[in-house]
XYZ file of C-alpha atoms in Angstrom:
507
model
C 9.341 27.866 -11.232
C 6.358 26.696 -13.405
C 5.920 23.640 -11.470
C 5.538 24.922 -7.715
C 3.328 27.639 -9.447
C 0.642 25.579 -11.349
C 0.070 23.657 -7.940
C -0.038 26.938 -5.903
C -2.650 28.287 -8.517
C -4.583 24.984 -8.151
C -8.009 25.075 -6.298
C -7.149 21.011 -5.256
C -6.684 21.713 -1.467
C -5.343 17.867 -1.499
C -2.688 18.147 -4.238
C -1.600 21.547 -2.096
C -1.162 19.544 0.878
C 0.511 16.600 -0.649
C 3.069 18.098 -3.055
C 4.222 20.439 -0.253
C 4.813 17.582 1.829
C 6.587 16.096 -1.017
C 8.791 18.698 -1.553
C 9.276 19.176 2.129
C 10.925 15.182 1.864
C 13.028 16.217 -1.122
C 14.240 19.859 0.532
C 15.437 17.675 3.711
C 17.143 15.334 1.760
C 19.137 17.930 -0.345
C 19.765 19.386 3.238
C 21.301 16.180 5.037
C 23.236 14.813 2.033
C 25.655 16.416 0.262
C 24.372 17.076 -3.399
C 26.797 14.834 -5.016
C 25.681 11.390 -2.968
C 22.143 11.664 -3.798
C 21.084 9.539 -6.999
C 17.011 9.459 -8.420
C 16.174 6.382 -10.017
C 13.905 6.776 -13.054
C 12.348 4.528 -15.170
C 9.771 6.343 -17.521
C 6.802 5.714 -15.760
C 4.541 8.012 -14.274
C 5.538 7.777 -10.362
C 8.705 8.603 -11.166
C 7.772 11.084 -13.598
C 5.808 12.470 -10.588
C 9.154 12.398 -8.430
C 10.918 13.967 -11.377
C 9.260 17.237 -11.445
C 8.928 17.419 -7.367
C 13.040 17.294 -7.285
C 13.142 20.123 -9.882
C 10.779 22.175 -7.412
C 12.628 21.024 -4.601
C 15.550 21.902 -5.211
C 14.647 25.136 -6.751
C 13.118 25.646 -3.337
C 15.923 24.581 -1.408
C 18.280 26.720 -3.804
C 16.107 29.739 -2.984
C 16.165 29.285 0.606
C 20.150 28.449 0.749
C 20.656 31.951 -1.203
C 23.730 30.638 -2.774
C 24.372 33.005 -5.121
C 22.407 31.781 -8.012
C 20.134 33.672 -9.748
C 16.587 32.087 -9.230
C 15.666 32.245 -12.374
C 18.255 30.708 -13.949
C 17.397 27.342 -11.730
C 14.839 25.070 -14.234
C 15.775 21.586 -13.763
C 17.902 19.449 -10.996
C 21.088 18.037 -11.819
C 21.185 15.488 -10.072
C 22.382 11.920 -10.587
C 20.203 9.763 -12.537
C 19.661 6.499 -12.726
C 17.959 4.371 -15.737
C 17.886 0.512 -14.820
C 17.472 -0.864 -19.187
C 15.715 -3.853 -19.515
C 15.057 -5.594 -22.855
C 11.976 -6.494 -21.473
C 11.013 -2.790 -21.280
C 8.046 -1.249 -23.313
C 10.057 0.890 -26.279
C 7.979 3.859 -25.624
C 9.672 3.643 -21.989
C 12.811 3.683 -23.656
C 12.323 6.607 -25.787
C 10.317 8.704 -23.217
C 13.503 8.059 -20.836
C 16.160 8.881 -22.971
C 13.835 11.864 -24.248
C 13.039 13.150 -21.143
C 16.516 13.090 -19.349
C 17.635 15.131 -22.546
C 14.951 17.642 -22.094
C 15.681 18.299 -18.391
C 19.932 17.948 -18.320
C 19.963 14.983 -16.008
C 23.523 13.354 -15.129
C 22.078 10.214 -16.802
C 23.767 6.182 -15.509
C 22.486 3.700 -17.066
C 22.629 0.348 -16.022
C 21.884 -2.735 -17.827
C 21.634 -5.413 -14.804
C 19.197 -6.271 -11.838
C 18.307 -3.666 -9.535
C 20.516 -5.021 -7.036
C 23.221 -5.953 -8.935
C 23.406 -2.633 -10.539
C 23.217 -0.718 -6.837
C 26.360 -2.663 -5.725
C 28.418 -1.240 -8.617
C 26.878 1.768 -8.462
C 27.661 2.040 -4.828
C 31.247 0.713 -5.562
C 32.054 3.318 -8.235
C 30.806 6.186 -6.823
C 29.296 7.482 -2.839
C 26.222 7.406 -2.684
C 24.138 7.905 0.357
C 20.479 8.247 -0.590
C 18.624 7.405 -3.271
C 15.054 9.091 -4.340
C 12.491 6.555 -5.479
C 8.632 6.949 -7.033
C 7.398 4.376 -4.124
C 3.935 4.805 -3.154
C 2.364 2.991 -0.676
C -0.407 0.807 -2.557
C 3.393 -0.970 -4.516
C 3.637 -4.521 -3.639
C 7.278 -3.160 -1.918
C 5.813 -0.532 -0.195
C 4.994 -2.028 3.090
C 6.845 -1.415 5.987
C 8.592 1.699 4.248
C 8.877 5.257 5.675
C 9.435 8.315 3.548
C 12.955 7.750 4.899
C 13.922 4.246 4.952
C 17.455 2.599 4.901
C 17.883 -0.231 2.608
C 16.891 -3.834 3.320
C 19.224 -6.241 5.004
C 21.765 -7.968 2.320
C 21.177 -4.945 0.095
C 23.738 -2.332 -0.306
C 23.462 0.365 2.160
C 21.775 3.732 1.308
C 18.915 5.788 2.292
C 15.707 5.130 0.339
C 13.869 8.623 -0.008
C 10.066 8.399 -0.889
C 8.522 11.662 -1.140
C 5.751 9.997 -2.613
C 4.792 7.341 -0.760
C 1.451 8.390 0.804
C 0.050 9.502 -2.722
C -2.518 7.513 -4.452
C -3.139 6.928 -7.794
C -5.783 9.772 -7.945
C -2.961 12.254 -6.451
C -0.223 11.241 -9.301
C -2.889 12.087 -12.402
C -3.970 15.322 -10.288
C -0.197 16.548 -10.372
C 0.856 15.410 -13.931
C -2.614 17.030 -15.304
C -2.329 20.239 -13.244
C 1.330 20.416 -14.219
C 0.668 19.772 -17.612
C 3.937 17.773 -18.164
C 4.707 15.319 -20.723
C 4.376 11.691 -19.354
C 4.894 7.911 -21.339
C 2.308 7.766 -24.090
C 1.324 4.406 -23.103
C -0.507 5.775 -20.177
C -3.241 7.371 -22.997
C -3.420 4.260 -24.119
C -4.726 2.604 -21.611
C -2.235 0.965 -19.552
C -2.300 2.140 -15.857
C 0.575 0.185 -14.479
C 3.493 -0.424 -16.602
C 6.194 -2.930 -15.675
C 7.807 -5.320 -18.613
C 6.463 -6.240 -22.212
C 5.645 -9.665 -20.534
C 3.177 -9.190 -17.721
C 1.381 -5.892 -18.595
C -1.437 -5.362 -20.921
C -4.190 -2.310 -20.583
C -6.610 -1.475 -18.255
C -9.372 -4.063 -19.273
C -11.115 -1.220 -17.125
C -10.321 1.778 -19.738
C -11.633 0.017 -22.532
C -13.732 1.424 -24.986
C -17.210 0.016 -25.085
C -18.148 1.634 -28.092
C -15.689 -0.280 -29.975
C -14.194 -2.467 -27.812
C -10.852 -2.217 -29.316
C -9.355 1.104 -28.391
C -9.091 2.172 -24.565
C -9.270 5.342 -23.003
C -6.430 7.178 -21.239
C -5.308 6.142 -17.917
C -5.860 8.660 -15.910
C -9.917 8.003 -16.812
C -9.574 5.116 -14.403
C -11.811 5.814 -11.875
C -10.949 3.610 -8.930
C -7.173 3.683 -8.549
C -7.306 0.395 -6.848
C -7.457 -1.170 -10.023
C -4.514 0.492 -10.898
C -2.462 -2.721 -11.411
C -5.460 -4.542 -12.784
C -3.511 -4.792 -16.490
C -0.757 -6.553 -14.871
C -1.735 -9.756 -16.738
C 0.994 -11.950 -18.601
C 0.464 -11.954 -22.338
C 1.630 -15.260 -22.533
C 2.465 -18.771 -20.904
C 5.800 -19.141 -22.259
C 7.802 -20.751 -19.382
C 10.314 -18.001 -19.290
C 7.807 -15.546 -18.853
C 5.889 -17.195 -15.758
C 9.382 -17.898 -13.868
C 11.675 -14.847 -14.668
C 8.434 -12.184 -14.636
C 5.510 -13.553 -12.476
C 7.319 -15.532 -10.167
C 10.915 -14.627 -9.635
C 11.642 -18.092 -9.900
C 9.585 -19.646 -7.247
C 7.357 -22.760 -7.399
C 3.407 -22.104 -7.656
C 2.828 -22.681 -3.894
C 5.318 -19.640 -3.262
C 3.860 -17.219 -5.634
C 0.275 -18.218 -4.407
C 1.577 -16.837 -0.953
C 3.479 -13.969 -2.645
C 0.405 -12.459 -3.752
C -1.986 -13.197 -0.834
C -2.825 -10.369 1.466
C -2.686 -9.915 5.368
C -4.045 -7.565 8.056
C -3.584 -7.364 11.651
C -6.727 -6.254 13.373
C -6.442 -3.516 16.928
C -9.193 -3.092 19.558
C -8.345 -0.567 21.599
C -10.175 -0.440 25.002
C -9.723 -1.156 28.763
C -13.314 -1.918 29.202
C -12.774 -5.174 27.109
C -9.341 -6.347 29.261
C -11.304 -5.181 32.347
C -14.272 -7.720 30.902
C -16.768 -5.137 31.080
C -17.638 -5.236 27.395
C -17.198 -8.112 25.087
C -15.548 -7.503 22.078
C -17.492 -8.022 18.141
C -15.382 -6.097 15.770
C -12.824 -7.567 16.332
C -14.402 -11.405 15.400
C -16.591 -9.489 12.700
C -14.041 -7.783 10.781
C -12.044 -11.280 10.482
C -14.902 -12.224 8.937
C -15.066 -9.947 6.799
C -11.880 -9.946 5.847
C -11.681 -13.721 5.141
C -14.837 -13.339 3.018
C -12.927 -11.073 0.046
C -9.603 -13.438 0.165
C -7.410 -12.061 3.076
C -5.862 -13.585 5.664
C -5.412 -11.805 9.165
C -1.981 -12.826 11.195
C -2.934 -11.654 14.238
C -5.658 -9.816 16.247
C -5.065 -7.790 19.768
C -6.615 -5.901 22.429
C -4.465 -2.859 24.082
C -5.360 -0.867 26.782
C -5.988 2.991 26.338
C -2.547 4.143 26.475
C -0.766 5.975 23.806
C 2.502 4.009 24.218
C -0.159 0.234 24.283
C -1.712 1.720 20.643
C 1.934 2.545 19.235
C 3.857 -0.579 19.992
C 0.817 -2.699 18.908
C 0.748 -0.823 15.450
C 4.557 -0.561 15.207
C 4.770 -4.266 15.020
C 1.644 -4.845 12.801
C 2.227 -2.120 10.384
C 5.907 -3.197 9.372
C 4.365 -7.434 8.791
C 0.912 -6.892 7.062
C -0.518 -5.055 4.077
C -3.323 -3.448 5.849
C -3.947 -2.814 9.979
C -7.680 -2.432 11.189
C -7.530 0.009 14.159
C -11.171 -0.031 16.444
C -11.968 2.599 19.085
C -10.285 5.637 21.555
C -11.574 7.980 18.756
C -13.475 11.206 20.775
C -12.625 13.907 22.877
C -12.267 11.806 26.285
C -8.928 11.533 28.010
C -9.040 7.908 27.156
C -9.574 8.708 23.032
C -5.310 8.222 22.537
C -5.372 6.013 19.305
C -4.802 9.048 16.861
C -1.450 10.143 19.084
C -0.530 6.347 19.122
C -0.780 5.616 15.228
C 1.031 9.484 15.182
C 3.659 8.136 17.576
C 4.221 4.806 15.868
C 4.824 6.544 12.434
C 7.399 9.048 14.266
C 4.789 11.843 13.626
C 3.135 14.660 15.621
C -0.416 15.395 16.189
C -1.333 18.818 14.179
C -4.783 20.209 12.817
C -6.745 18.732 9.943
C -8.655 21.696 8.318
C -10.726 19.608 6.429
C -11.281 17.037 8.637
C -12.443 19.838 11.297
C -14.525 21.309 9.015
C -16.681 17.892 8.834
C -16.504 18.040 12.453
C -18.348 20.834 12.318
C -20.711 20.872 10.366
C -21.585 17.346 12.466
C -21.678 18.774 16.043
C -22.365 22.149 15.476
C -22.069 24.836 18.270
C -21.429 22.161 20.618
C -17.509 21.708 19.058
C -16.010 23.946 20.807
C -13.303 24.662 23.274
C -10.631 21.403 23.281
C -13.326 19.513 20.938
C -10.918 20.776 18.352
C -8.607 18.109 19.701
C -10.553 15.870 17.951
C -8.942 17.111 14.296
C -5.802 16.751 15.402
C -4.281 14.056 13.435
C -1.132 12.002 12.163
C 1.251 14.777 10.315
C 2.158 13.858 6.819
C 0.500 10.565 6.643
C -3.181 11.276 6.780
C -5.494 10.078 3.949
C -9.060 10.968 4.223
C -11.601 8.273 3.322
C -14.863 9.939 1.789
C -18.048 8.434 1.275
C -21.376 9.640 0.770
C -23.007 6.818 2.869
C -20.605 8.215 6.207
C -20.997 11.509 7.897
C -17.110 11.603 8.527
C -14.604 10.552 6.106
C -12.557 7.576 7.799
C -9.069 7.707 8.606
C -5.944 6.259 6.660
C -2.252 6.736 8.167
C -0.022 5.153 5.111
C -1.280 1.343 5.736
C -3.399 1.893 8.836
C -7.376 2.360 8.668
C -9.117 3.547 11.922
C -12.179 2.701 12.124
C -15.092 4.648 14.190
C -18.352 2.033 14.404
C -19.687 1.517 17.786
C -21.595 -0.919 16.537
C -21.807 -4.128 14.707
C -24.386 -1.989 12.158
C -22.198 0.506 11.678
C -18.785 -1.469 11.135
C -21.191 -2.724 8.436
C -21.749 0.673 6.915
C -18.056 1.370 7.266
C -16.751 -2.281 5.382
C -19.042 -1.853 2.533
C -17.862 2.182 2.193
C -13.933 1.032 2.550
C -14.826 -1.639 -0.385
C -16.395 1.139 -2.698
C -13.565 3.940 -1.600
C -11.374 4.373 -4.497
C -7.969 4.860 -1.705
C -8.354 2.707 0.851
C -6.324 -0.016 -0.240
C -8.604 -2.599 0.190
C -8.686 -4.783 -2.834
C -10.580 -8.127 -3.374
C -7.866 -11.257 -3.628
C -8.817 -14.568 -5.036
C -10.876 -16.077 -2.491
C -10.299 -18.516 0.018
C -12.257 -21.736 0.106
C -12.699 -24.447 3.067
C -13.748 -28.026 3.924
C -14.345 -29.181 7.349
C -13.872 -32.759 8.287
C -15.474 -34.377 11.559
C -14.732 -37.393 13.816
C -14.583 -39.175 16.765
C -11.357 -40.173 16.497
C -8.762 -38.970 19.350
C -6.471 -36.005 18.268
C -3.599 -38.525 19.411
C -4.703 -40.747 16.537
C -4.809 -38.194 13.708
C -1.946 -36.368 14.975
C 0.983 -37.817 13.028
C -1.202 -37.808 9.753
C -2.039 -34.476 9.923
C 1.526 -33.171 10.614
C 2.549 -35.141 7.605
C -0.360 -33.535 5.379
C 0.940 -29.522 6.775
C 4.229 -30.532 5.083
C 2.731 -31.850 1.722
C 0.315 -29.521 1.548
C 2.044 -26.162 2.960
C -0.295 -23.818 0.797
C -3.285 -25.255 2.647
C -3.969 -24.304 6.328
C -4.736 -27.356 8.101
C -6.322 -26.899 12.180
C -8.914 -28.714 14.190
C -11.035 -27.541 17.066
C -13.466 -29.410 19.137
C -16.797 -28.088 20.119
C -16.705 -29.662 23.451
C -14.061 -32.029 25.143
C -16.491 -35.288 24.927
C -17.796 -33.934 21.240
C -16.215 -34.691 17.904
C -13.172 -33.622 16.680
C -13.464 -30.569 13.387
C -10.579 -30.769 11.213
C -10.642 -27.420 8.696
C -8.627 -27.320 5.886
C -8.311 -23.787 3.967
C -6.678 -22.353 1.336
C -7.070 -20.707 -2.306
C -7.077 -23.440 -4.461
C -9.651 -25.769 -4.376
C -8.311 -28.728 -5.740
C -5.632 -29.062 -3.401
C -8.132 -28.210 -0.288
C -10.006 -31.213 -1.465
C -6.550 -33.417 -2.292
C -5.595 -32.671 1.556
C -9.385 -33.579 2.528
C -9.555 -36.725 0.340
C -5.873 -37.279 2.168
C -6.867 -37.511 5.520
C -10.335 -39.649 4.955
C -8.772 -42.372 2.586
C -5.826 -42.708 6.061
C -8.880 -43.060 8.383
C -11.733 -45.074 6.423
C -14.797 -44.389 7.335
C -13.863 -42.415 10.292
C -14.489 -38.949 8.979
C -17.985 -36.904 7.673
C -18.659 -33.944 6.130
C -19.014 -31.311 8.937
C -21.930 -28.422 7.713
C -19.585 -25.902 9.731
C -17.072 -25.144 11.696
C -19.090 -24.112 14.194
């Protein structure tokens, strides 16, 4: 099968690893559904182009290894059920390249011409269906929370969502297509690298051509795939566009929070709940965080206990785009964060050639014996984070980024490396801005003015701290639009005249 043997012939040790995990996702699916309940949902772009060509090796694979008769090399393409969601707001080389490509491959093609949802509940009416293969990776604004088996969302018709993609990045899907050497949506040469409806997506102001400045180059040029969705710009300001597109129908304070970005930070030590060692990165990274427009929900400190590590990330992962995990990386009987990310995912532990071979060449003769323990790592999930400025790559599991500074120097080293690493996720949101208030005036006093200004102004955090009981009172308002951070401000001081200065900080 040409597809499983360009990728064995290719020398990309990571494209090995990931499409055999892949096809690992679509073999067990074909195993615990019956053939005639599983649908793929395509739509012409090139994730689930991806996802197209890793069912026809998977089940050519899982034909093989069933030995049911067929001759091998009669098996090409997968017939299974496909399903093409139409939208007049698609591109019409999407169109063509769908309709094209289901011909060339004999897919069972169902189209659909309603919402996604709408369309699933007939679907699901009409005919069984118990799984469903979609091109979901995990840097998609949907992705979070999502496992490479995942049943539907509450109120949405029940099925099994199957993403044997989902820990690929955008480098990973160009590596397949180009070592595959399959067709893909011509748009994607022309310099769009996310494609969604005529209305919102534009090229990759990244990809264009500074020669000219009119033509762009092909999308898989991009060189930092966190930009992937950077041409996701709206064309125009027609009022349809910004509430049936952009918005989904909500009102400017709601898309403001749709598009904002959270992180839940983990310190994992008993040294700090034993109040032996006072704890930075925890304080720093918030900092940090806040500083390129994110806002953290919540920030813990677990003892060193595999079960402590798993529930904390369990409930983090499944709420916020991006969790921060600090220490119990090492070869100590207390280094259990690795086994507790593993055991939160519903992974095992297994070896990491590449990541041992850094190991290595780090610690020389001196890694030896159970040292080795130290490249065991999440199954499946694992993302290595390379940078020239760190002697180890860091570690990614899906949305989770352990980091291994001991120091505040080196969490420095590691933040600015994570910002110039094309995977890790993290991606610069419109910043936040802040005004601090002070006064002598009792909380008491303020109190009902400032619960009245948290309802006006919802998209504007509003809190207060003092610096001492008998010193004044620091009202902080903060948000990402600075007209309404000073409206709230200008609020509160025109209520109390005179009673409230400009505070420097919020120290």
């Amino acid at each position: 099968m040409e597809i499983d043997r360009a990728v064995r012939e290719s020398s990309d040790r990571r494209l090995r690893t990931k499409y055999d995990n892949a096809v690992y996702v679509v073999q067990r699916a074909f195993a615990l559904y019956p053939f005639e309940e599983v649908a793929f949902s395509f739509n012409g772009g090139k994730d689930s182009t991806v996802l197209l060509h890793l069912l026809r090796a998977g089940y050519y694979l899982h034909e093989s290894s069933s030995g049911g008769g067929v001759e091998m090399n009669t098996i090409q393409n997968c017939p299974v059920r496909t399903i093409y969601f139409e939208s007049p707001c698609a591109f019409p080389e999407i169109n063509s390249f769908t309709y094209e490509t289901v011909s060339t491959y004999g897919l069972p093609l169902e189209t659909i011409h309603s919402d996604f949802k709408s369309g699933l509940e007939g679907l699901l009416k009409e005919r069984p269906t118990k799984a469903i293969f979609i091109g979901t990776r995990i840097g998609d604004p949907n992705a979070v929370g999502q496992e490479q088996f995942s049943p539907s969302s509450p109120g949405w018709p029940p099925f099994m969502r199957v993403n044997p993609i989902l820990d690929w990045s955008y480098r990973d899907v160009w590596s397949f297509l180009l070592t595959c050497k399959v067709k893909y949506c011509s748009l994607y040469d022309q310099g769009y690298t996310s494609i969604g409806s005529i209305y919102d997506t534009v090229p990759n102001a990244l990809l264009s051509d500074s020669s000219t400045g009119k033509s762009f180059r092909p999308a898989y040029m991009l060189s930092d795939g966190r930009l992937e969705r950077a041409g996701r710009t709206k064309k125009t300001n027609h009022k349809t566009d910004i509430t049936s597109v952009s918005s989904n129908g909500t009102n400017n304070t709601e898309a403001e929070k749709a598009i904002s970005c959270s992180a839940s930070v983990i310190v994992v030590g008993d040294e700090i709940l034993f109040g032996t060692v006072k704890d930075k990165f925890g304080a720093a990274l918030c900092k940090k965080l806040h500083a390129i427009g994110w806002r953290v929900s919540h920030l813990a400190a677990v003892c060193n206990e595999i079960d402590s590590v798993a529930e904390e990330v369990e409930r983090c992962k499944s709420t916020d785009d991006m969790v921060f995990l600090f220490g119990g990386l090492g070869p100590l009987h207390s280094d259990i964060s690795l086994a507790g990310v593993a055991k939160a995912f519903g992974v095992r532990l297994a070896p990491d050639e590449e990541f041992e071979e850094y190991l290595s060449q780090l610690i020389g003769d001196n890694y030896t014996g159970d040292r080795n323990e130290m490249a065991l790592l999440p199954e499946g999930i694992t993302e290595l984070l390379h940078h020239k400025m760190l002697p180890l790559p860091l570690i990614k599991c899906k949305n989770v980024i352990i980091l291994a500074a001991t120091n505040l120097d080196e969490l420095e080293t590691e933040w600015g490396c994570l910002l110039d690493t094309q995977d890790s996720g993290l991606v610069t949101a419109k910043p936040f801005v802040s005004k601090h208030l002070s006064t002598s005036l009792l909380d008491v006093k303020i109190a009902p003015v400032v619960a009245k200004l948290c309802i006006e102004f919802s998209d504007v955090y509003i809190g207060s701290h003092r610096i001492s009981r008998s010193g004044p009172l620091v009202v902080s308002f903060i948000g990402k639009d600075n007209q309404r951070v000073e409206a709230a401000a200008e609020k509160l001081t025109s209520s109390f005249e005179g009673q409230f200065s400009q505070a420097d900080s919020c120290k």
